[in-house]
XYZ file of C-alpha atoms in Angstrom:
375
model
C -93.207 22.835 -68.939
C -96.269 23.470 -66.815
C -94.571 23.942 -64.025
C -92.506 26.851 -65.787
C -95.342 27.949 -67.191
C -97.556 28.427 -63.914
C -94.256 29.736 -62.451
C -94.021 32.644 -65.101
C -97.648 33.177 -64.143
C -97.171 33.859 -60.322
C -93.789 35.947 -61.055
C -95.844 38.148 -63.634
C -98.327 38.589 -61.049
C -95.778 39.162 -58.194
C -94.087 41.516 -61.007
C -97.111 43.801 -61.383
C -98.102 44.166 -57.151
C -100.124 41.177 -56.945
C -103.497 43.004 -58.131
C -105.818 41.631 -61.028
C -106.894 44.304 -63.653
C -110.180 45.740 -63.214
C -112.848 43.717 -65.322
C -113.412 45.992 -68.226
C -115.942 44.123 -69.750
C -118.355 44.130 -67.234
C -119.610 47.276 -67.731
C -122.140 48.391 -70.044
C -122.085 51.857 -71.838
C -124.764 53.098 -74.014
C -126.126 56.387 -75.426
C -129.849 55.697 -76.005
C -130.790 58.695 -77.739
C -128.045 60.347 -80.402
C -127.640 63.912 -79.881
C -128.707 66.675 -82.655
C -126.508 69.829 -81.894
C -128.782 73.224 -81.297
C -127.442 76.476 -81.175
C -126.750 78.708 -77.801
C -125.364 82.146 -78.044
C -123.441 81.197 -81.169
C -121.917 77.589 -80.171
C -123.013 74.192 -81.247
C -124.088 72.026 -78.563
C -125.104 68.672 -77.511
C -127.348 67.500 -74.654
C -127.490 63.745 -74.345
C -127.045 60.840 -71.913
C -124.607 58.207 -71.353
C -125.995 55.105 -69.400
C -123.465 52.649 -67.479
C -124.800 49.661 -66.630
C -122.567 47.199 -63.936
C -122.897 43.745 -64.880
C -119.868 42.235 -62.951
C -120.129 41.134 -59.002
C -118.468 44.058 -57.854
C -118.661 47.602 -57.188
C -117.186 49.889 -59.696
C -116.039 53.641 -58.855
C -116.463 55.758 -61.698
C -112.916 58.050 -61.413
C -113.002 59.348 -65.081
C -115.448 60.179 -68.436
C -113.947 61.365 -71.371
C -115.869 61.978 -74.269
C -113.587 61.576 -77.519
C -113.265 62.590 -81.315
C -113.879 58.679 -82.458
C -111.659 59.422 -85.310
C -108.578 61.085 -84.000
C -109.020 59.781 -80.767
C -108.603 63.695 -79.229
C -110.296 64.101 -76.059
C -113.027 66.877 -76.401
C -114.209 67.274 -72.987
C -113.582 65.425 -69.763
C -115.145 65.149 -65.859
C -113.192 63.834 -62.854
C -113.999 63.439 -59.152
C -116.792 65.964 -58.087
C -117.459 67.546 -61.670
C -118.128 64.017 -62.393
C -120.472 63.033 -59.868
C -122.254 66.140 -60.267
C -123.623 64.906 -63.549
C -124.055 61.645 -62.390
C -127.612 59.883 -60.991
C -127.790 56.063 -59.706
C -131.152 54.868 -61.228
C -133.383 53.590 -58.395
C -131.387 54.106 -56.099
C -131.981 55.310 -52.348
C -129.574 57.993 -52.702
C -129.376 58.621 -56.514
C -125.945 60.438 -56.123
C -122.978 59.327 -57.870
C -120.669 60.126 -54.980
C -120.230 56.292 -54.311
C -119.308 52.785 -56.342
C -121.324 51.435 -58.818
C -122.600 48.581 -57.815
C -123.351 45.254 -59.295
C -126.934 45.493 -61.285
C -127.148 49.175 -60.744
C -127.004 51.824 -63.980
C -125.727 55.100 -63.403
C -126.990 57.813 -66.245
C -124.304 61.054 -66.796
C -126.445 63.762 -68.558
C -123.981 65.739 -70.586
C -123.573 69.230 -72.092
C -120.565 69.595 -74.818
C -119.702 72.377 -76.884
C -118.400 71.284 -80.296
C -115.454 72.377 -81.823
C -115.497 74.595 -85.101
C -114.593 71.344 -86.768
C -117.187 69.160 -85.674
C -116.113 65.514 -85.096
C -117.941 62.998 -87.070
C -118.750 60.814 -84.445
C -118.282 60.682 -80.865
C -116.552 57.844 -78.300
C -117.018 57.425 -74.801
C -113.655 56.688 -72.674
C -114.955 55.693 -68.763
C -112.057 55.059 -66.155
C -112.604 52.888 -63.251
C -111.570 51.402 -60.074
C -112.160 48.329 -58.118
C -110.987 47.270 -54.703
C -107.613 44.940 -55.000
C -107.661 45.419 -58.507
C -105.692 47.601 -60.714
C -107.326 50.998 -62.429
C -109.160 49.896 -65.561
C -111.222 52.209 -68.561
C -113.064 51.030 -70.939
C -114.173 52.662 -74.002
C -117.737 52.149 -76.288
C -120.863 54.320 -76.701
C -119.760 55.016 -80.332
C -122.733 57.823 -81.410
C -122.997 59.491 -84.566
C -124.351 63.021 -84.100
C -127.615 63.490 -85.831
C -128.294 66.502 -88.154
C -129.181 70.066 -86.503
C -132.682 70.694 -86.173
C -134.154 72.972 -88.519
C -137.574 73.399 -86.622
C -136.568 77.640 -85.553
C -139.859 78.569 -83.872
C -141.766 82.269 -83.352
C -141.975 83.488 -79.776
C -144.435 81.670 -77.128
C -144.476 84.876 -75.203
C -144.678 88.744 -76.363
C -141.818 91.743 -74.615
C -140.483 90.873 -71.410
C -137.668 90.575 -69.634
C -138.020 86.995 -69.216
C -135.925 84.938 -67.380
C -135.191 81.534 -69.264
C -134.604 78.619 -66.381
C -133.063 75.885 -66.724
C -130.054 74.098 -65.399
C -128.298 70.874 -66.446
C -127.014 69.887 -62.922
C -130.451 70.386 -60.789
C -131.377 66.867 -60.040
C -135.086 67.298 -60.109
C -134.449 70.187 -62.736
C -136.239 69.376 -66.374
C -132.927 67.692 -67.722
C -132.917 64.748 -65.539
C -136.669 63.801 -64.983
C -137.593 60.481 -66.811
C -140.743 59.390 -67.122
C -141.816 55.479 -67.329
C -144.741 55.081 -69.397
C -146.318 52.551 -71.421
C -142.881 49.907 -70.543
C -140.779 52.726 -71.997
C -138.495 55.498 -70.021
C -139.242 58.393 -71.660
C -136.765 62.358 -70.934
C -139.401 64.742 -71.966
C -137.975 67.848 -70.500
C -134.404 67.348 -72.396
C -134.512 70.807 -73.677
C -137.534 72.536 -72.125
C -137.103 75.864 -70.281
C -139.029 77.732 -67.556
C -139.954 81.228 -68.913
C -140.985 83.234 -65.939
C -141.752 87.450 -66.215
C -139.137 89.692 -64.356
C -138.528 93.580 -63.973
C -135.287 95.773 -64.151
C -134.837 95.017 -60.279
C -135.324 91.248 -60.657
C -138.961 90.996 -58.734
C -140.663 88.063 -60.214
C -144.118 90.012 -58.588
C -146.301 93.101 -57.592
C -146.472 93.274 -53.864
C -147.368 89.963 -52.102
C -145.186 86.940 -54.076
C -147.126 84.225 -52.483
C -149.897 85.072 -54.079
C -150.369 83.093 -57.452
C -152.048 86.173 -59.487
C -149.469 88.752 -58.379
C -147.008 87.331 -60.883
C -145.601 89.376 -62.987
C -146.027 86.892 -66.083
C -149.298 85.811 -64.482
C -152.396 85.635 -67.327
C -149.795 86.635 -70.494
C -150.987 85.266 -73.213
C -149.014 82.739 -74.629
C -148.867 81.996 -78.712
C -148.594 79.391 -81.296
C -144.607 79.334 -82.347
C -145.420 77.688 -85.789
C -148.880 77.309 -87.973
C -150.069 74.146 -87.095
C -152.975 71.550 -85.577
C -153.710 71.183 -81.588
C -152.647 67.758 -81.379
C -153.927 67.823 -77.331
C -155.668 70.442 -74.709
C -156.764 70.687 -71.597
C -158.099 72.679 -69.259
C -160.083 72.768 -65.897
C -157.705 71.753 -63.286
C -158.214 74.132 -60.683
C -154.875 75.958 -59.448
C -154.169 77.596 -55.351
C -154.607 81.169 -54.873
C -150.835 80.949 -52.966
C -147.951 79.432 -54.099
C -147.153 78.179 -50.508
C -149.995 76.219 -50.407
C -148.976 74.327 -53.747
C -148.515 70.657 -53.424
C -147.909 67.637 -55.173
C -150.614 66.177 -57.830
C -151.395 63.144 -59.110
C -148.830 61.692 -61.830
C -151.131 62.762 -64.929
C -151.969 66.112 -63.703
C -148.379 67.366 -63.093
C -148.780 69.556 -66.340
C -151.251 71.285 -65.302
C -153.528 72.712 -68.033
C -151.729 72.177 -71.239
C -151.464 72.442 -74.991
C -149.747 70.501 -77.043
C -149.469 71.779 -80.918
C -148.171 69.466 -83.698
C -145.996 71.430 -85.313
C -145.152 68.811 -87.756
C -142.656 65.656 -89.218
C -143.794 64.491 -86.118
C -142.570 67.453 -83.676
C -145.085 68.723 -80.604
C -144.712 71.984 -78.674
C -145.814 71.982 -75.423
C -147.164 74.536 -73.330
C -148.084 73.624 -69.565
C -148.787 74.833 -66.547
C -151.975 77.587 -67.955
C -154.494 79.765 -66.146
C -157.845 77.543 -65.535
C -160.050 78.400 -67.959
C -157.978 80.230 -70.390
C -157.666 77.711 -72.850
C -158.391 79.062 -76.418
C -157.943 76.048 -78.771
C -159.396 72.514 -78.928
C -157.838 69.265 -80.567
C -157.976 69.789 -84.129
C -157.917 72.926 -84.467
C -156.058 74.381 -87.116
C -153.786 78.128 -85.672
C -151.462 80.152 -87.017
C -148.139 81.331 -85.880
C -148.518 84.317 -82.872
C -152.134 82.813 -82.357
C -152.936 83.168 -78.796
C -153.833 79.953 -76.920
C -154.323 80.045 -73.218
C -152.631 82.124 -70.413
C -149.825 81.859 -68.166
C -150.500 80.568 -65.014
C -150.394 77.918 -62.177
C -151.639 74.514 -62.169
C -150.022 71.122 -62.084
C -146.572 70.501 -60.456
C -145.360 74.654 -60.251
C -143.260 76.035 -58.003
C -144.389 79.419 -59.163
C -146.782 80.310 -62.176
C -144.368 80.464 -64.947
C -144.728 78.928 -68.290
C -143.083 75.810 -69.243
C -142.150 75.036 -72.652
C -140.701 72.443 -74.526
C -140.525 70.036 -78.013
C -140.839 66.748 -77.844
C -141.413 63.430 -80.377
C -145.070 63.004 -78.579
C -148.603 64.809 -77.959
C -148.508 64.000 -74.715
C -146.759 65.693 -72.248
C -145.010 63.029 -70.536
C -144.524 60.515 -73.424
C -142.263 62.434 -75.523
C -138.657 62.812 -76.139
C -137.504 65.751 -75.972
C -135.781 67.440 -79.093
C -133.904 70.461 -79.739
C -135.240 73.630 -81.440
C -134.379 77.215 -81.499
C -136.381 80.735 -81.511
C -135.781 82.791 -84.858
C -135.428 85.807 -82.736
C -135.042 87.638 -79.051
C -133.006 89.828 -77.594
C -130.573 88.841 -74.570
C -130.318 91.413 -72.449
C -128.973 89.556 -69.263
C -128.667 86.936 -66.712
C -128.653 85.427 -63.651
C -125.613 83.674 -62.635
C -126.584 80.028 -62.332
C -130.404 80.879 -61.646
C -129.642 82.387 -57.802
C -131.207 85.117 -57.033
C -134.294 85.126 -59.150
C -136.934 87.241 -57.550
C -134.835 88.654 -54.932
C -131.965 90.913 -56.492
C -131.804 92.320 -59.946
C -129.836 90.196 -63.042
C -126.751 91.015 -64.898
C -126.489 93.364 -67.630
C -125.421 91.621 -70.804
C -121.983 91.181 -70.993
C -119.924 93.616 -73.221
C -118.914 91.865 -76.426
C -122.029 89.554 -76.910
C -124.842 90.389 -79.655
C -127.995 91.581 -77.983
C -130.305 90.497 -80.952
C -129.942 86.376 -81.208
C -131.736 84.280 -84.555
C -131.999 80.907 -84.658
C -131.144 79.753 -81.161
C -131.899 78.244 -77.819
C -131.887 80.676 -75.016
C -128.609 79.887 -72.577
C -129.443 78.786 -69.505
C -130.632 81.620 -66.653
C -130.574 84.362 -69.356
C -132.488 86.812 -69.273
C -134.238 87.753 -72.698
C -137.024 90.191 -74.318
C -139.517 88.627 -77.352
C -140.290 90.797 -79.920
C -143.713 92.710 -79.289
């Protein structure tokens, strides 16, 4: 009998090409932070992260992500080959692109953008297919995540007029989106849903004559405002910015924000506003301002590639030791865009397209638009 038995083993084998199947349950999927949907240009949408974590002794090649309905099992969105790697980073590793296998010990994080369906699943499961050499294609499916209610934190303006142009972009890999932080024993996404506001005209010029100099900007010294009443949880000013963006470089780790304000806006929600004009700081901690209050200046300092303000909301004072959450603006007025950020400061933007509401309430600002704030 165990002769037969090993026998049926080897022809099963023989029967199915000689080739073990891939070792599903050595990898690891997990979605640290559930999503909360926020609203862009009339869609639901959810930003999160899926980390996959090998824990066999060999390399894995990620070939497919699906991200499924966990209740009908209906595939709502799904990456392959390049679209895949494009949203993928190798933690730690030498070259963080997730061109390659996974291998053993190394976690891979996909940062992911999905539009909901009018019918919004419940819930949300994570399909990952797989290869290994001399082993047969496996998947594997986990990262069961429960969507978490929308946010109803819909915030004033932090800029008057315009046009500004609202940058961001999901697949830069230094971009906002895919920047952790490791603070305090704890990796920390700050810039989940922050956004770039810098000051543009009709022909797309980001500045009056010569660009490389800082105070030329056309957003440079606009006062920037309180988006809720609330208490300044955090300030600073002081840190000195260049007079020329070319001669901008790298600062230390706690001075990458530049001069800052961070505003408690509440249940335990901070708006942050970095990157300010040296000594233009209004507000100190403590202090008590109301909506459309101004509180320092756009400008230059910290880690800027050009003076812009950055914005964002996050679970923390601090600028780097947040989460970052979603929130929306209860008003502005899209007027246009750039296509995938190119061009900005060197040709004009696209018109609005035809068939999309100009006045927007209640939402997040699509990525590269271009938008006015009420004045």
């Amino acid at each position: 009998m165990r002769r037969l038995f090993a026998s049926a083993l080897v022809l099963a084998a023989f029967a199915c090409g000689g080739a073990s199947a891939a070792p599903a349950d050595t990898l690891d999927l997990a979605v640290p932070q559930a999503p909360a949907p926020v609203a862009v240009e009339g869609r639901e949408r959810l930003l999160y992260e899926l980390h996959l974590t090998n824990f066999g002794a060999a390399p894995l090649r990620l070939d497919g992500l699906s991200v499924l309905d966990a209740d009908s099992g209906a595939a709502l969105e799904a990456w392959r080959g390049e679209a895949l790697a494009a949203r993928g980073r190798v933690i730690g590793a030498q070259n963080a692109a997730l061109d390659g296998a996974l291998r053993p010990g190394e976690r891979a994080v996909l940062y992911l953008e999905l539009d909901l369906p009018a019918a919004a699943p419940r819930a949300l499961r994570h399909k990952v297919e797989f290869s290994v050499p001399g082993a047969e294609p496996g998947q594997v499916e986990g990262a069961q995540v429960v969507p978490r209610p929308a946010p109803a934190l819909q915030l004033a303006p932090p800029l008057r007029g315009g046009p500004w142009a609202a940058i961001y972009a999901p697949q830069w890999p230094r971009g906002h989106r895919r920047v952790f932080y490791t603070l305090d024993g704890r990796a920390r996404l700050p810039g989940r849903y922050a956004i770039d506001f810098v000051r543009v005209d009709a022909q797309g010029r980001t500045a009056r004559g010569d660009a490389d100099i800082a105070a030329n900007a056309l957003g440079y010294g606009e006062p920037v405002l309180a988006v809720a009443d609330g208490t300044i949880a955090a300030a600073r000013d002081g840190v000195a910015e260049n007079e020329r963006v070319s001669q901008q470089t790298r600062n230390e780790f706690d001075r990458a924000a530049g001069n800052y304000v961070s505003l408690a806006l509440g249940d335990g929600r901070y708006a942050v506003y970095e990157h300010l004009r040296p000594g233009s700081v209004k507000v100190t901690q403590g202090q008590r301002v109301r909506r459309g209050q101004p509180l320092g200046e756009l400008g230059f300092t910290g880690d800027s590639t050009g003076p812009h303000l950055h914005f964002h909301v996050a679970d923390a004072a601090a600028p780097l030791l947040g989460e970052g959450v979603g929130y929306g603006f209860d008003g502005f007025r899209l007027i246009g865009r750039y296509p995938a950020a190119r061009g900005l400061g060197e040709r004009p933007w696209q018109p609005r397209a035809y068939g999309l509401a100009a006045e927007r309430r209640n939402e997040l600002p699509e990525a590269s638009s271009v938008i006015e704030f009420p004045r």
